[in-house]
XYZ file of C-alpha atoms in Angstrom:
654
model
C 29.212 12.945 -64.440
C 26.073 14.524 -66.485
C 24.976 11.088 -67.621
C 24.678 10.152 -63.918
C 23.708 13.038 -62.238
C 20.678 15.197 -62.880
C 22.103 18.270 -60.826
C 25.446 18.403 -63.113
C 23.400 17.611 -65.922
C 20.901 20.287 -65.517
C 23.693 23.058 -64.256
C 25.527 22.508 -67.358
C 23.076 22.883 -69.940
C 21.428 25.705 -68.010
C 24.519 27.406 -68.674
C 24.808 26.506 -72.215
C 22.020 27.933 -72.700
C 22.926 31.061 -71.326
C 25.789 31.171 -74.172
C 28.861 30.582 -72.046
C 31.243 27.554 -73.617
C 29.970 24.074 -72.719
C 33.815 23.050 -72.566
C 34.576 26.366 -70.152
C 31.671 26.327 -68.099
C 32.419 26.995 -64.464
C 30.256 25.159 -61.748
C 30.074 26.459 -58.377
C 28.351 23.556 -55.750
C 29.285 25.647 -52.267
C 26.144 24.180 -50.486
C 27.429 20.338 -51.499
C 27.110 18.338 -48.460
C 30.196 16.464 -47.504
C 32.027 19.024 -48.937
C 35.745 18.233 -51.487
C 35.632 14.690 -50.359
C 32.320 13.833 -50.738
C 32.281 15.023 -54.847
C 35.503 13.844 -55.015
C 34.303 9.627 -54.407
C 31.372 10.923 -56.681
C 33.364 11.683 -59.328
C 35.944 8.624 -59.102
C 32.436 6.372 -59.233
C 31.008 8.592 -62.284
C 34.443 7.717 -63.779
C 33.764 4.172 -63.150
C 37.251 4.085 -60.882
C 36.938 1.817 -57.514
C 35.428 3.560 -54.501
C 36.015 2.531 -50.941
C 32.698 2.513 -48.774
C 33.517 3.116 -45.283
C 31.345 4.126 -42.067
C 33.387 7.014 -42.105
C 32.643 8.115 -45.751
C 29.242 6.732 -46.695
C 27.349 9.533 -44.673
C 28.458 12.556 -46.738
C 28.302 10.206 -49.842
C 25.176 9.480 -49.269
C 23.764 13.006 -49.094
C 26.094 13.987 -51.448
C 24.631 11.496 -54.437
C 21.069 12.972 -52.910
C 22.065 16.332 -53.907
C 24.113 15.436 -57.960
C 19.930 13.510 -58.068
C 22.226 10.179 -58.367
C 18.889 8.131 -59.261
C 18.097 5.180 -60.875
C 16.368 7.162 -63.666
C 19.590 7.938 -64.928
C 21.377 4.902 -64.808
C 20.561 1.258 -62.765
C 23.164 1.150 -59.962
C 23.851 4.331 -59.695
C 25.167 5.562 -56.298
C 22.176 6.737 -54.917
C 21.322 2.699 -54.559
C 24.575 1.597 -53.892
C 25.401 3.980 -50.700
C 21.569 2.797 -49.175
C 22.410 -0.601 -49.573
C 25.647 0.361 -47.916
C 23.668 1.603 -44.947
C 21.127 -1.080 -44.837
C 22.964 -3.794 -45.452
C 26.796 -3.309 -43.328
C 26.277 -0.091 -41.290
C 23.263 -0.816 -39.253
C 23.922 -4.425 -39.015
C 27.356 -3.272 -36.884
C 27.270 -1.522 -33.534
C 30.707 0.552 -34.203
C 29.637 1.490 -37.816
C 26.714 3.321 -36.195
C 28.528 5.139 -33.794
C 30.965 6.243 -36.269
C 28.123 7.535 -38.831
C 26.372 8.997 -36.471
C 29.232 10.916 -35.252
C 29.912 12.022 -39.085
C 26.263 13.421 -39.757
C 26.783 16.048 -37.285
C 27.989 18.553 -40.204
C 25.559 17.310 -42.554
C 22.085 18.361 -41.462
C 19.576 18.829 -42.652
C 20.178 16.400 -45.471
C 20.931 13.764 -42.832
C 17.790 14.438 -41.127
C 15.931 14.412 -44.402
C 17.057 11.263 -45.531
C 16.943 9.608 -42.131
C 20.010 8.575 -41.721
C 20.248 10.170 -37.974
C 16.933 8.211 -37.423
C 17.858 4.880 -38.556
C 21.596 5.015 -36.945
C 19.751 5.795 -33.648
C 17.251 3.479 -33.181
C 20.188 0.211 -34.538
C 22.225 1.728 -31.148
C 19.330 1.793 -28.973
C 18.413 -1.666 -30.321
C 22.059 -3.105 -29.897
C 21.917 -1.285 -26.474
C 18.933 -3.268 -25.189
C 19.366 -6.321 -26.619
C 20.244 -9.333 -24.114
C 23.804 -9.940 -24.701
C 23.596 -13.056 -23.828
C 22.048 -13.579 -27.672
C 24.662 -12.015 -29.502
C 28.803 -13.050 -30.044
C 31.010 -10.499 -29.053
C 34.191 -9.555 -30.415
C 37.010 -7.116 -29.543
C 39.943 -6.278 -31.244
C 43.794 -5.092 -30.539
C 44.300 -4.140 -27.331
C 40.647 -3.338 -26.549
C 39.902 -6.849 -25.191
C 40.378 -6.727 -21.450
C 41.233 -9.777 -19.351
C 39.743 -12.935 -20.329
C 37.815 -11.296 -23.173
C 35.472 -8.999 -21.536
C 34.781 -5.304 -22.608
C 37.048 -2.549 -21.197
C 36.207 -0.144 -18.603
C 35.718 3.422 -19.944
C 38.821 5.032 -20.625
C 40.884 2.250 -21.637
C 43.008 2.174 -24.489
C 42.348 0.998 -27.892
C 39.301 0.532 -29.582
C 36.654 0.167 -27.160
C 33.705 -0.134 -29.077
C 32.598 -4.004 -30.061
C 32.317 -5.776 -33.497
C 28.168 -6.869 -33.177
C 28.201 -10.072 -34.530
C 24.686 -11.765 -34.901
C 24.455 -15.344 -33.860
C 23.399 -18.326 -31.774
C 25.719 -17.906 -29.287
C 27.204 -21.658 -29.479
C 29.910 -20.914 -32.497
C 32.571 -23.398 -31.899
C 35.161 -20.678 -32.965
C 34.124 -18.680 -29.828
C 36.162 -19.778 -26.708
C 34.623 -19.827 -23.381
C 35.804 -16.399 -22.443
C 34.526 -14.900 -25.223
C 30.970 -15.693 -24.007
C 31.220 -13.785 -20.602
C 28.468 -11.260 -20.649
C 29.979 -7.838 -20.380
C 28.988 -4.610 -17.427
C 25.538 -3.056 -18.213
C 26.995 -0.061 -18.307
C 29.257 -1.247 -21.815
C 28.035 1.644 -24.373
C 27.686 4.582 -22.305
C 31.755 5.351 -24.003
C 30.585 4.617 -27.178
C 27.709 7.094 -27.128
C 29.459 9.571 -24.976
C 31.216 10.698 -28.097
C 27.947 12.003 -29.663
C 26.781 15.309 -30.106
C 24.358 16.591 -27.767
C 21.074 16.509 -30.387
C 22.254 12.764 -31.562
C 22.601 11.891 -27.718
C 18.924 12.742 -27.204
C 17.704 11.012 -30.083
C 19.587 7.585 -28.633
C 18.587 8.098 -25.381
C 15.067 8.732 -26.187
C 15.014 5.738 -28.296
C 16.443 3.397 -25.569
C 13.506 4.955 -23.817
C 10.899 3.879 -25.888
C 12.325 0.266 -26.200
C 12.055 0.156 -22.108
C 15.528 -0.119 -20.748
C 15.850 0.411 -16.657
C 15.691 4.543 -15.373
C 18.697 4.103 -13.715
C 20.868 2.885 -16.258
C 19.524 5.668 -18.690
C 20.577 7.935 -15.628
C 24.046 6.589 -15.225
C 24.382 6.948 -19.460
C 23.755 10.827 -18.649
C 25.906 11.239 -16.138
C 28.740 9.537 -17.637
C 27.966 11.947 -20.988
C 27.738 14.825 -18.695
C 31.062 14.301 -17.133
C 33.030 14.096 -20.585
C 30.691 17.075 -22.080
C 30.707 18.979 -19.087
C 33.899 19.214 -17.351
C 33.221 19.560 -13.265
C 29.734 18.846 -12.918
C 31.221 15.567 -11.904
C 33.137 15.536 -8.633
C 35.861 13.338 -10.363
C 35.760 16.108 -13.575
C 37.283 13.140 -15.515
C 36.689 13.282 -19.214
C 36.813 9.975 -19.858
C 37.921 9.958 -23.648
C 40.511 8.276 -25.458
C 42.603 9.812 -27.887
C 43.450 6.782 -30.071
C 39.468 6.774 -31.300
C 38.763 7.381 -34.247
C 35.970 10.015 -33.591
C 38.053 10.974 -30.326
C 40.338 13.700 -31.891
C 37.059 15.388 -32.917
C 35.257 15.239 -29.260
C 38.893 16.215 -27.493
C 38.944 19.447 -29.229
C 35.145 20.622 -29.125
C 33.981 19.623 -25.676
C 32.790 22.124 -23.914
C 34.805 23.621 -21.594
C 33.040 25.396 -18.177
C 33.302 29.354 -18.218
C 33.920 30.371 -14.525
C 35.422 33.319 -15.609
C 35.455 35.773 -18.185
C 36.232 39.194 -19.485
C 32.748 40.768 -18.933
C 29.738 40.254 -16.718
C 27.223 37.929 -16.187
C 25.224 39.004 -18.932
C 27.939 38.471 -21.319
C 28.562 35.076 -19.356
C 25.486 33.862 -20.179
C 25.530 35.418 -23.904
C 28.761 34.188 -25.517
C 28.909 31.424 -27.224
C 30.279 28.501 -25.411
C 27.746 29.365 -23.029
C 25.016 29.007 -25.560
C 26.290 25.981 -26.645
C 26.636 24.937 -22.819
C 23.065 25.716 -21.914
C 21.830 23.927 -24.929
C 23.591 20.722 -23.400
C 22.091 21.519 -20.002
C 18.741 21.671 -21.056
C 18.984 18.709 -22.993
C 20.205 16.846 -20.241
C 17.375 18.145 -17.941
C 14.823 17.426 -20.678
C 15.844 13.524 -21.550
C 16.856 12.868 -17.240
C 14.345 10.015 -16.047
C 11.640 11.147 -13.897
C 11.446 7.906 -11.587
C 13.179 8.735 -8.120
C 17.105 8.095 -7.955
C 17.645 7.470 -11.541
C 20.466 9.952 -10.997
C 22.316 10.889 -7.679
C 20.836 14.341 -5.510
C 24.554 15.568 -5.854
C 24.512 15.361 -9.884
C 21.105 17.503 -9.870
C 22.530 19.886 -8.088
C 25.586 20.736 -9.896
C 23.121 20.597 -13.022
C 20.945 22.978 -11.249
C 23.729 25.273 -10.063
C 24.922 25.552 -13.830
C 21.584 26.093 -15.182
C 21.035 28.738 -12.896
C 24.419 30.411 -14.092
C 23.717 29.562 -17.999
C 20.294 31.273 -17.444
C 18.460 27.836 -18.622
C 14.784 28.021 -19.425
C 13.082 28.673 -15.950
C 10.494 25.711 -16.771
C 13.509 23.132 -17.108
C 14.902 25.006 -13.758
C 11.590 24.461 -12.008
C 11.388 20.772 -12.993
C 14.710 20.401 -12.024
C 14.377 21.712 -8.398
C 11.047 19.317 -8.022
C 13.705 16.513 -9.087
C 16.074 17.426 -6.275
C 13.147 17.819 -3.517
C 12.277 14.507 -4.177
C 15.410 13.463 -3.112
C 16.896 16.200 -0.976
C 18.072 14.115 1.883
C 20.482 12.518 -0.051
C 22.008 16.094 -0.922
C 25.195 17.051 0.622
C 26.277 20.472 1.920
C 29.068 21.456 -0.811
C 26.195 20.937 -3.713
C 23.609 22.867 -1.653
C 26.216 25.847 -1.315
C 24.975 27.479 -4.552
C 26.230 31.278 -5.303
C 22.909 33.745 -5.837
C 23.579 34.805 -9.731
C 20.946 36.575 -9.665
C 21.181 40.656 -8.010
C 20.809 39.302 -4.958
C 22.908 40.949 -2.179
C 23.692 37.539 -0.526
C 26.309 35.272 -1.638
C 24.332 32.266 -1.904
C 20.941 31.549 -2.841
C 18.921 31.110 -0.059
C 15.438 31.921 -1.572
C 16.378 28.159 -3.924
C 16.749 26.017 -0.381
C 14.111 27.474 0.566
C 12.206 26.370 -2.518
C 13.752 22.740 -2.581
C 12.405 22.018 1.015
C 9.617 23.532 0.431
C 9.478 20.700 -2.759
C 10.696 17.872 -0.422
C 7.442 18.678 2.194
C 5.118 18.479 -0.885
C 6.715 15.335 -1.647
C 6.618 13.785 1.290
C 2.839 14.586 1.588
C 2.328 12.936 -1.551
C 4.050 10.089 -0.780
C 2.489 9.549 2.954
C -1.014 9.988 1.116
C -0.600 7.567 -1.639
C 1.633 4.845 0.430
C 0.239 1.236 0.481
C -2.691 0.284 2.613
C -4.802 3.106 1.936
C -7.938 1.970 -0.119
C -6.795 -1.308 -0.386
C -8.814 -4.734 0.627
C -7.645 -6.286 3.725
C -6.338 -9.302 2.395
C -4.586 -12.486 4.445
C -0.870 -11.664 4.300
C -0.327 -15.571 2.977
C -2.052 -14.669 0.355
C 0.396 -11.921 -1.549
C 4.459 -11.223 -0.662
C 3.158 -7.558 -0.042
C 4.023 -6.113 3.452
C 0.289 -5.614 5.274
C -0.975 -2.405 5.021
C -0.666 -0.999 8.455
C 3.126 -2.597 8.361
C 3.251 -0.658 5.281
C 2.079 2.686 6.411
C 4.046 2.247 9.571
C 7.288 1.796 7.167
C 6.358 4.687 5.085
C 5.933 6.663 8.465
C 9.420 5.722 9.595
C 11.078 6.405 6.486
C 9.466 10.179 5.848
C 10.796 10.634 9.784
C 14.179 9.315 8.628
C 14.358 11.297 5.641
C 13.008 14.506 7.181
C 15.866 14.105 10.055
C 18.617 13.815 7.703
C 16.951 16.948 5.394
C 17.098 18.969 9.288
C 20.663 18.311 9.786
C 21.211 19.428 5.953
C 19.343 22.235 6.683
C 21.050 23.398 9.930
C 24.658 22.280 8.529
C 23.651 25.242 5.579
C 22.515 27.526 8.201
C 25.575 27.536 9.565
C 27.397 28.403 6.621
C 25.270 31.414 5.323
C 24.598 32.832 8.759
C 28.054 34.279 8.262
C 26.838 36.519 5.223
C 26.419 39.822 6.740
C 23.705 40.780 4.044
C 21.592 37.454 4.985
C 18.063 38.987 6.750
C 17.071 37.923 9.883
C 13.236 37.097 8.178
C 15.470 34.549 5.844
C 17.154 33.078 8.257
C 14.053 32.592 10.815
C 12.154 31.178 7.717
C 14.223 28.778 6.610
C 14.947 27.698 10.149
C 11.107 26.737 10.749
C 10.529 25.715 7.183
C 10.703 21.960 8.892
C 7.984 20.845 11.422
C 9.415 20.618 14.856
C 9.073 16.715 14.766
C 11.973 16.778 12.302
C 14.316 17.945 14.394
C 14.750 15.593 17.973
C 18.492 17.711 18.845
C 18.350 21.343 18.804
C 22.020 21.535 18.592
C 22.949 22.026 15.177
C 20.118 24.702 15.023
C 21.842 26.380 18.244
C 25.341 26.657 16.316
C 23.782 28.444 13.345
C 22.076 31.089 15.486
C 25.129 31.351 17.876
C 27.168 32.099 14.256
C 24.072 34.336 13.388
C 24.579 36.200 16.539
C 28.587 36.193 15.955
C 28.218 37.621 12.329
C 25.598 40.133 13.152
C 26.507 42.237 16.418
C 24.336 45.245 15.449
C 21.367 42.988 16.308
C 19.396 44.449 18.640
C 17.233 42.949 21.983
C 14.287 42.424 20.279
C 15.591 40.952 16.741
C 17.760 38.567 18.946
C 14.879 37.751 21.006
C 13.283 36.960 17.556
C 16.204 34.798 16.401
C 16.405 32.429 19.157
C 12.550 31.501 18.949
C 13.666 29.001 16.037
C 14.993 26.969 18.406
C 13.594 24.792 21.402
C 15.822 24.916 24.567
C 14.617 21.295 26.123
C 15.811 19.988 22.848
C 19.459 21.330 23.598
C 22.293 18.502 24.670
C 23.917 19.030 27.822
C 27.216 20.380 26.126
C 24.840 22.804 24.093
C 23.565 24.033 27.295
C 26.795 24.636 29.405
C 27.670 26.682 26.141
C 24.338 28.662 26.050
C 24.579 29.439 30.025
C 27.960 31.164 29.110
C 27.181 32.802 25.774
C 26.660 36.453 26.154
C 25.329 36.912 22.625
C 22.196 35.033 23.844
C 19.637 37.018 25.460
C 19.152 36.904 28.905
C 15.618 35.584 28.951
C 16.839 32.755 26.583
C 19.699 32.066 28.990
C 17.414 31.558 31.911
C 14.870 28.738 30.004
C 18.254 26.711 28.703
C 19.445 26.573 32.804
C 15.661 25.876 33.808
C 15.014 23.338 30.691
C 19.008 21.842 32.184
C 17.691 21.937 35.900
C 14.136 20.260 35.187
C 15.979 17.109 33.429
C 18.583 16.878 35.991
C 16.055 16.579 38.636
C 14.217 14.210 36.387
C 17.284 12.206 36.183
C 18.092 12.348 39.683
C 14.711 11.669 40.729
C 14.470 8.313 38.669
C 17.985 7.336 39.609
C 16.327 7.764 43.329
C 13.284 5.826 42.850
C 15.085 2.937 40.893
C 17.431 2.935 43.874
C 14.855 2.464 46.874
C 12.602 -0.216 44.643
C 13.821 -3.730 45.398
C 14.810 -5.483 42.819
C 12.334 -8.523 43.763
C 9.202 -6.170 43.998
C 7.034 -5.766 40.597
C 6.921 -2.248 39.048
C 3.242 -1.749 39.932
C 3.651 -1.151 43.612
C 6.378 1.518 42.748
C 3.882 3.295 39.922
C 1.325 3.254 42.490
C 3.673 4.823 45.433
C 5.281 7.253 42.946
C 0.957 8.325 42.020
C 0.657 9.065 45.633
C 3.947 10.973 46.346
C 2.672 13.083 43.816
C -1.073 13.807 44.884
C -1.630 16.637 47.122
C -1.844 15.742 50.941
C -5.521 17.371 50.868
C -7.012 14.647 48.232
C -4.896 12.066 50.562
C -6.786 12.729 53.711
C -10.109 12.999 51.968
C -9.447 9.634 50.119
C -8.795 8.450 53.765
C -11.583 9.612 55.685
C -14.050 8.416 52.832
C -12.518 5.130 52.826
C -12.785 4.428 56.913
C -17.136 5.628 55.909
C -17.107 3.094 53.538
C -15.628 0.086 55.783
C -17.991 1.263 58.446
C -21.119 1.174 56.152
C -20.008 -2.003 55.007
C -19.633 -3.385 58.956
C -23.069 -2.687 59.585
C -24.630 -4.268 56.833
C -22.977 -7.444 57.637
C -24.534 -6.934 61.332
C -28.166 -5.837 59.764
C -27.777 -9.150 57.479
C -26.846 -11.207 60.564
C -30.033 -9.971 63.023
C -32.588 -10.476 59.756
C -31.249 -14.315 59.475
C -32.246 -14.720 63.052
C -35.218 -12.837 62.912
C -36.256 -14.919 60.174
C -35.013 -18.059 61.932
C -37.606 -17.286 64.973
C -40.343 -16.712 62.787
C -40.089 -19.923 61.271
C -39.946 -21.779 64.454
C -43.224 -19.857 65.770
C -44.969 -20.619 62.624
C -43.828 -24.585 63.356
C -45.803 -24.273 66.619
C -48.433 -22.529 65.556
C -49.051 -25.334 63.316
C -48.503 -27.785 65.734
C -51.040 -26.609 67.972
C -53.782 -26.091 65.550
C -54.413 -29.315 63.827
C -56.658 -31.862 65.001
C -56.455 -35.385 66.164
C -57.979 -37.162 63.444
C -60.005 -39.794 65.736
C -61.566 -37.536 67.393
C -64.841 -35.757 67.334
C -66.378 -32.544 67.160
C -66.274 -31.767 70.930
C -62.636 -33.635 71.007
C -62.022 -30.705 68.117
C -63.378 -28.122 69.882
C -62.037 -28.855 73.448
C -58.767 -29.359 71.894
C -58.725 -26.223 70.459
C -59.892 -24.468 73.370
C -57.090 -26.110 74.935
C -54.697 -24.603 72.749
C -56.137 -21.521 73.014
C -56.291 -21.598 76.692
C -52.243 -22.365 76.786
C -51.455 -19.858 73.836
C -51.366 -16.749 75.751
C -48.406 -18.017 77.314
C -46.890 -19.074 73.825
C -47.778 -16.040 71.940
C -46.597 -13.529 74.928
C -42.891 -15.553 74.712
C -42.830 -15.033 70.770
C -43.566 -11.579 70.902
C -41.209 -10.808 73.490
C -38.584 -12.229 71.162
C -39.826 -9.774 68.188
C -40.043 -7.035 70.391
C -36.398 -6.985 71.080
C -35.714 -7.046 67.745
C -37.292 -4.318 66.703
C -36.007 -2.551 69.285
C -32.540 -3.146 68.077
C -33.304 -2.818 64.461
C -35.347 0.267 65.706
C -32.279 1.990 67.582
C -29.800 1.018 64.473
C -32.331 2.788 61.718
C -33.520 5.629 63.845
C -36.704 6.951 65.372
C -40.020 6.127 63.646
C -41.464 7.845 60.669
C -43.410 10.989 61.346
C -46.616 10.813 62.612
C -46.637 7.100 64.596
C -46.483 7.083 68.024
C -43.391 4.070 69.306
C -46.606 2.898 70.888
C -48.668 2.402 67.901
C -45.986 1.180 65.657
C -45.439 -1.733 68.454
C -49.292 -2.567 68.357
C -49.977 -2.951 64.614
C -47.129 -5.664 64.633
C -48.798 -7.924 66.785
C -52.152 -7.437 65.308
C -50.886 -8.127 61.748
C -50.005 -11.199 63.209
C -52.650 -12.267 64.907
C -54.990 -11.622 62.261
C -52.774 -13.315 59.797
C -53.300 -16.408 62.212
C -56.347 -16.597 62.781
């Protein structure tokens, strides 16, 4: 060993120089990685004996060789070279061996970290987990092979790890059943046996390689079900005692600490609690930030455990925001988190208040960043995306549905926590009013919570009861809730009156609608019915004023038509008169000046009779129009107005 180990040679020669017998020198190697088993294998190698290198002992032997300084400078083909070659060419090419080696590195810190064994195994596992299963040949041994050569599900008996054999997938020795693609979660069970720090390294490497976030979240949930029993609803560990690493994990699994001899502070500071806190904090830190990567129930149970174990406040706050992102998916049982602080209430009401606030902030953020904002308007046939307006409407509808689900969940939560006599009225009211009014279409759940609070707090004053009942809207109560409220002696009298009045209004509106539908014929369109309803609802004074105005309008229309007819008659008479004047004043073309003069004289001689008849007609029309139009303008006598008319005609004719 002195010839192959630099450390052994140095220790022996140092002890000999100190005056001790080299043949009887005692060397203590307390800090040797891998313990006595690794030292025995190293000694067998130094003495030329056969050493069986396996995945179970290679990591300890590699660290021991590094500790003993068995380098190539002392002898070619020394133990460091042999173990490194086995790691690189045998272990890292096998899925199962990589898992076993990484599991065996748990007791070899910091040697395994410094020698990059953990990093290389983690990256090898991540690469194989993210690789396309169609490009490799999967082989299963023993009882682990499922029906048709498919990999077994989690918890199956036998060796569940696949043997990774890189090939083109066209091997003739592989039957078609062996080429069946395994499920997407085939690697969950194998990586769940790792310690939390190594599991974090593997998941981090898988994230870097771009695996789907929902698969990563499912792997984290599966890991939590094994190491934190009770965190998931089934509480199953899912381990197999026949696996080579299951013996270590079966005894080393972290059990939920619910009761203990000490108080809450002792519970959070005990050694098992510290281990659990490390697991919880690590799981929170590696959980993908995407929505729906893990279920809301899992996040709430993880939050409950983090609060109980007093995890880092920053991680607890981040976990609360994650729960708020998908609060509408939560169940009431998961939301009933006990109060582990110094609060007097049985449940942590302040926590739920923060969750609702995170939910509302997330809803506002999603509405602000919804599709269709700031994007150019493109025709729908240019892309397969939803039009901006439709996308915005869809996002708004989704937000309303989420708020409605959260409102129902919050009403159920209030009904549960209202039975706590230590719950203050202010906390109840703030939590009930944390959601906008549009979130609730029916306040029956809120009424049940209010009634439960009144039943558990009979010493409330009249003012406090009125203040409590302000959180609900009486108009949003159903008929059954109104009937119950009308007979509820715990409610203030004013609230009972409001409930009865709102129900009476609903009944009156329903009866009016039904009677209007029965009175209206089926053949008539809806518009006359609507106008009739509008007229029925109009005040009587307004209807009488409108009838008088309508009568005056009809009278004015008749008078206007009469004036138009008289004007046309007058125009016709004027045209006929003009023609007569033009026919009599025109001279004959064959007559001379004397004849024209005689003709003109005759015309003037007979003119007064024709003019008198024409002016008589004009006078009649003027009198009729004057009588209808009213008195003549001020300052003009009726006779003068009559005389001015013929003079004006006489001047124009001459």
